[in-house]
Amino acid sequence: MDFSRLVEQRRSCRKYLPSPVEREKLQRCLQAARLSPSACNAQPWRFIVLDEKDARENLAEAACSGIYRMSKFIKSAPVIIAVCADVKSFASKAGSFVRGTNFYLIDIGIACQNLVLQSTEDGLGTCYIGWFNERKVKKALGLGKKIKIPLLISMGYPEDRHTEKDPIRRRAGGDKRKPIEEIVSYNPPAEDF
Ligand SMILES: Cc1cc2nc3c(=O)[nH]c(=O)nc-3n(C[C@H](O)[C@H](O)[C@H](O)COP(=O)(O)O)c2cc1C
């Protein structure tokens, strides 16, 4: 697919068909993530892919309890990816400390978007999930304290492409984007930028 079209096509998907996602496609998405750039080439991303029913349901249950129940739509997703961060790279950590910027989060964001765009190309729907119980998810996956899970990604074949009725989408402002003049300035910005 032409890149501009691919970017336009990607939309958060919160309703999935029960059909499984082929491992071949999953592998392609993970390869796209693997080829991403990262600060000091630290490659801090790790992906735990849950595509088996029991493991997935277990994780979804842990992720969406209590105040996080708004994310329970992930229960219908045939794949959930736990995006983990391994922040051991000394150079990247030192750079982050000096600059006051968490480079590993930037790296992970880039890798995830590669993954998500590849999945769009392959006809899959995805949604980033930042609102989930990380402590319980780590416990469900048997992960130690040092691993962080900044994001989950739900994935599957979309049930419905007409998602205007989706209440979460509506609450998040739908497809609305800020106008380009509001987010871009050429040369020194105006005072109100
Ligand atoms: C880092 C991040 C975290 C997000 N967390 C959630 C979430 O917890 N639940 C959810 O339904 N959508 C979540 N989203 C999806 C956004 O709501 C969505 O991308 C935004 O509203 C724009 O809509 P679009 O993706 O359909 O273009 C998240 C997106 C990002 C990038």
CSV table of C-alpha atoms and ligand atoms in Angstrom, one decimal:
chain,number,residue,atom,x,y,z
A,1,MET,CA,0.0,0.0,0.0
A,2,ASP,CA,1.2,3.5,-0.7
A,3,PHE,CA,2.7,5.0,2.5
A,4,SER,CA,0.3,8.0,2.8
A,5,ARG,CA,-2.6,5.7,2.4
A,6,LEU,CA,-1.3,3.3,4.9
A,7,VAL,CA,-0.9,6.1,7.5
A,8,GLU,CA,-4.5,7.2,6.7
A,9,GLN,CA,-5.8,3.7,6.9
A,10,ARG,CA,-4.5,3.0,10.4
A,11,ARG,CA,-7.1,3.6,13.0
A,12,SER,CA,-7.5,2.2,16.5
A,13,CYS,CA,-9.6,-1.0,16.3
A,14,ARG,CA,-11.5,-2.1,19.4
A,15,LYS,CA,-13.7,-4.9,17.9
A,16,TYR,CA,-12.2,-8.0,16.4
A,17,LEU,CA,-13.3,-11.1,14.5
A,18,PRO,CA,-12.5,-14.3,16.3
A,19,SER,CA,-10.3,-15.5,13.4
A,20,PRO,CA,-6.7,-16.2,14.5
A,21,VAL,CA,-3.9,-14.1,13.1
A,22,GLU,CA,-1.4,-16.1,11.0
A,23,ARG,CA,2.0,-16.5,12.7
A,24,GLU,CA,3.6,-15.5,9.3
A,25,LYS,CA,1.8,-12.1,9.5
A,26,LEU,CA,2.8,-11.7,13.2
A,27,GLN,CA,6.4,-12.5,12.3
A,28,ARG,CA,6.3,-9.8,9.6
A,29,CYS,CA,5.0,-7.2,12.1
A,30,LEU,CA,7.7,-8.2,14.6
A,31,GLN,CA,10.4,-7.9,12.0
A,32,ALA,CA,9.2,-4.4,11.1
A,33,ALA,CA,9.6,-3.5,14.8
A,34,ARG,CA,13.0,-5.2,15.0
A,35,LEU,CA,14.3,-3.0,12.2
A,36,SER,CA,13.5,0.3,14.0
A,37,PRO,CA,16.1,2.8,15.0
A,38,SER,CA,16.9,3.3,18.7
A,39,ALA,CA,19.1,5.6,20.8
A,40,CYS,CA,22.6,4.1,20.9
A,41,ASN,CA,21.1,1.2,19.0
A,42,ALA,CA,20.0,-0.1,22.4
A,43,GLN,CA,17.0,-1.9,21.0
A,44,PRO,CA,15.3,-1.9,24.4
A,45,TRP,CA,12.1,-3.5,23.1
A,46,ARG,CA,10.9,-7.0,23.9
A,47,PHE,CA,7.6,-8.4,22.7
A,48,ILE,CA,5.6,-11.1,24.4
A,49,VAL,CA,3.0,-12.3,21.9
A,50,LEU,CA,-0.1,-14.0,23.4
A,51,ASP,CA,-2.0,-15.8,20.7
A,52,GLU,CA,-3.2,-18.8,22.7
A,53,LYS,CA,-6.6,-18.6,24.2
A,54,ASP,CA,-5.8,-19.4,27.9
A,55,ALA,CA,-2.7,-17.2,28.0
A,56,ARG,CA,-4.5,-14.3,26.3
A,57,GLU,CA,-7.6,-14.5,28.5
A,58,ASN,CA,-5.4,-14.7,31.6
A,59,LEU,CA,-3.5,-11.6,30.6
A,60,ALA,CA,-6.6,-9.7,29.6
A,61,GLU,CA,-8.2,-10.5,32.9
A,62,ALA,CA,-5.2,-9.2,34.8
A,63,ALA,CA,-4.9,-6.1,32.6
A,64,CYS,CA,-8.4,-4.9,32.8
A,65,SER,CA,-9.4,-5.3,36.4
A,66,GLY,CA,-10.9,-2.5,38.6
A,67,ILE,CA,-10.3,1.1,37.3
A,68,TYR,CA,-8.8,-0.4,34.1
A,69,ARG,CA,-12.1,-2.1,33.0
A,70,MET,CA,-12.5,0.4,30.2
A,71,SER,CA,-9.8,-1.6,28.3
A,72,LYS,CA,-11.8,-4.8,28.5
A,73,PHE,CA,-12.4,-4.8,24.8
A,74,ILE,CA,-9.0,-6.4,24.4
A,75,LYS,CA,-10.7,-9.7,25.6
A,76,SER,CA,-12.1,-10.0,22.1
A,77,ALA,CA,-8.7,-9.7,20.4
A,78,PRO,CA,-7.1,-12.9,19.1
A,79,VAL,CA,-3.6,-11.5,19.8
A,80,ILE,CA,-2.3,-9.3,22.6
A,81,ILE,CA,1.3,-8.2,22.6
A,82,ALA,CA,2.9,-7.1,25.8
A,83,VAL,CA,5.5,-4.5,24.8
A,84,CYS,CA,8.3,-4.7,27.4
A,85,ALA,CA,11.3,-2.5,28.0
A,86,ASP,CA,14.7,-3.8,28.8
A,87,VAL,CA,16.5,-0.7,29.9
A,88,LYS,CA,20.0,-2.1,30.5
A,89,SER,CA,22.0,-0.1,27.8
A,90,PHE,CA,24.4,2.1,29.7
A,91,ALA,CA,25.0,4.6,26.9
A,92,SER,CA,21.2,5.1,26.4
A,93,LYS,CA,20.6,5.4,30.1
A,94,ALA,CA,23.5,7.9,30.5
A,95,GLY,CA,22.1,9.9,27.5
A,96,SER,CA,18.6,9.9,29.0
A,97,PHE,CA,20.0,11.1,32.3
A,98,VAL,CA,21.9,14.0,30.8
A,99,ARG,CA,19.1,15.1,28.5
A,100,GLY,CA,16.3,14.4,31.0
A,101,THR,CA,14.5,12.4,28.2
A,102,ASN,CA,13.5,8.8,28.4
A,103,PHE,CA,15.0,7.6,25.2
A,104,TYR,CA,13.8,4.0,25.7
A,105,LEU,CA,10.2,5.2,25.5
A,106,ILE,CA,10.9,7.0,22.2
A,107,ASP,CA,12.6,3.9,20.9
A,108,ILE,CA,9.6,1.7,21.9
A,109,GLY,CA,7.1,4.1,20.4
A,110,ILE,CA,8.9,4.0,17.0
A,111,ALA,CA,9.2,0.2,17.1
A,112,CYS,CA,5.5,-0.1,17.9
A,113,GLN,CA,4.4,2.2,15.1
A,114,ASN,CA,6.5,0.1,12.6
A,115,LEU,CA,4.7,-3.0,14.0
A,116,VAL,CA,1.3,-1.3,13.8
A,117,LEU,CA,1.8,0.0,10.3
A,118,GLN,CA,2.9,-3.4,9.0
A,119,SER,CA,-0.2,-4.9,10.5
A,120,THR,CA,-2.3,-2.3,8.8
A,121,GLU,CA,-0.7,-3.2,5.5
A,122,ASP,CA,-1.6,-6.8,6.2
A,123,GLY,CA,-5.3,-6.0,6.8
A,124,LEU,CA,-5.1,-6.3,10.6
A,125,GLY,CA,-6.5,-3.9,13.2
A,126,THR,CA,-4.6,-2.8,16.3
A,127,CYS,CA,-5.1,-0.7,19.3
A,128,TYR,CA,-2.4,0.7,21.7
A,129,ILE,CA,-3.4,0.2,25.3
A,130,GLY,CA,-1.7,2.4,27.9
A,131,TRP,CA,-4.5,2.1,30.4
A,132,PHE,CA,-4.0,-1.3,32.1
A,133,ASN,CA,-2.8,-2.8,35.3
A,134,GLU,CA,0.9,-3.3,34.7
A,135,ARG,CA,1.6,-4.9,38.1
A,136,LYS,CA,-1.0,-7.6,37.5
A,137,VAL,CA,0.1,-8.1,34.0
A,138,LYS,CA,3.7,-8.6,35.1
A,139,LYS,CA,2.6,-11.1,37.7
A,140,ALA,CA,0.5,-13.0,35.1
A,141,LEU,CA,3.5,-13.2,32.9
A,142,GLY,CA,5.9,-14.1,35.7
A,143,LEU,CA,8.1,-11.1,35.0
A,144,GLY,CA,10.5,-9.5,37.5
A,145,LYS,CA,10.4,-6.0,38.9
A,146,LYS,CA,13.1,-4.7,36.5
A,147,ILE,CA,11.0,-5.2,33.4
A,148,LYS,CA,8.6,-2.4,32.4
A,149,ILE,CA,5.6,-2.8,30.3
A,150,PRO,CA,4.7,0.6,28.9
A,151,LEU,CA,2.1,-0.7,26.4
A,152,LEU,CA,0.0,-3.5,25.3
A,153,ILE,CA,-1.1,-3.8,21.7
A,154,SER,CA,-4.3,-5.7,20.8
A,155,MET,CA,-4.5,-7.1,17.3
A,156,GLY,CA,-6.8,-9.0,15.1
A,157,TYR,CA,-9.0,-8.8,12.0
A,158,PRO,CA,-11.3,-5.9,12.5
A,159,GLU,CA,-15.0,-6.7,13.0
A,160,ASP,CA,-16.2,-3.4,11.9
A,161,ARG,CA,-14.5,-0.7,9.9
A,162,HIS,CA,-17.3,1.8,10.7
A,163,THR,CA,-16.3,2.6,14.2
A,164,GLU,CA,-17.9,6.1,14.7
A,165,LYS,CA,-20.2,4.5,17.3
A,166,ASP,CA,-17.2,3.2,19.4
A,167,PRO,CA,-17.7,5.1,22.8
A,168,ILE,CA,-14.0,5.0,23.6
A,169,ARG,CA,-13.2,6.5,20.2
A,170,ARG,CA,-15.8,9.2,20.8
A,171,ARG,CA,-14.5,10.1,24.2
A,172,ALA,CA,-11.0,10.3,22.8
A,173,GLY,CA,-12.2,12.9,20.2
A,174,GLY,CA,-12.8,10.5,17.3
A,175,ASP,CA,-10.6,11.1,14.2
A,176,LYS,CA,-10.1,14.7,15.0
A,177,ARG,CA,-6.6,16.0,14.6
A,178,LYS,CA,-5.3,19.4,15.5
A,179,PRO,CA,-4.9,21.7,12.4
A,180,ILE,CA,-1.4,21.6,10.9
A,181,GLU,CA,-0.9,25.3,11.7
A,182,GLU,CA,-1.3,24.6,15.3
A,183,ILE,CA,1.4,21.9,15.5
A,184,VAL,CA,4.0,23.1,13.0
A,185,SER,CA,6.1,26.2,12.9
A,186,TYR,CA,8.7,27.0,10.2
A,187,ASN,CA,11.7,28.9,11.5
A,188,PRO,CA,11.5,30.7,14.9
A,189,PRO,CA,8.0,30.1,16.3
A,190,ALA,CA,5.5,32.8,17.0
A,191,GLU,CA,5.1,33.8,20.6
A,192,ASP,CA,1.9,31.8,21.1
A,193,PHE,CA,3.3,28.5,19.6
B,1,LIG,C1,0.6,5.5,23.8
B,1,LIG,C2,-0.9,5.3,23.5
B,1,LIG,C3,-1.7,4.8,24.5
B,1,LIG,C4,-3.1,4.5,24.2
B,1,LIG,N1,-3.9,3.9,25.2
B,1,LIG,C5,-5.1,3.6,24.8
B,1,LIG,C6,-5.9,2.9,25.8
B,1,LIG,O1,-5.5,2.6,26.9
B,1,LIG,N2,-7.2,2.6,25.4
B,1,LIG,C7,-7.7,2.9,24.2
B,1,LIG,O2,-8.8,2.5,23.9
B,1,LIG,N3,-7.0,3.6,23.3
B,1,LIG,C8,-5.7,3.9,23.6
B,1,LIG,N4,-4.9,4.6,22.6
B,1,LIG,C9,-5.5,4.9,21.3
B,1,LIG,C10,-5.8,6.4,21.2
B,1,LIG,O3,-7.0,6.7,21.9
B,1,LIG,C11,-6.0,6.7,19.7
B,1,LIG,O4,-4.8,6.5,19.0
B,1,LIG,C12,-6.4,8.2,19.4
B,1,LIG,O5,-7.7,8.5,20.0
B,1,LIG,C13,-6.5,8.5,17.9
B,1,LIG,O6,-7.4,7.6,17.3
B,1,LIG,P1,-6.9,6.6,16.1
B,1,LIG,O7,-5.8,5.7,16.6
B,1,LIG,O8,-8.1,5.9,15.7
B,1,LIG,O9,-6.4,7.5,15.0
B,1,LIG,C14,-3.6,4.8,22.9
B,1,LIG,C15,-2.7,5.4,21.9
B,1,LIG,C16,-1.4,5.6,22.2
B,1,LIG,C17,-0.5,6.1,21.1
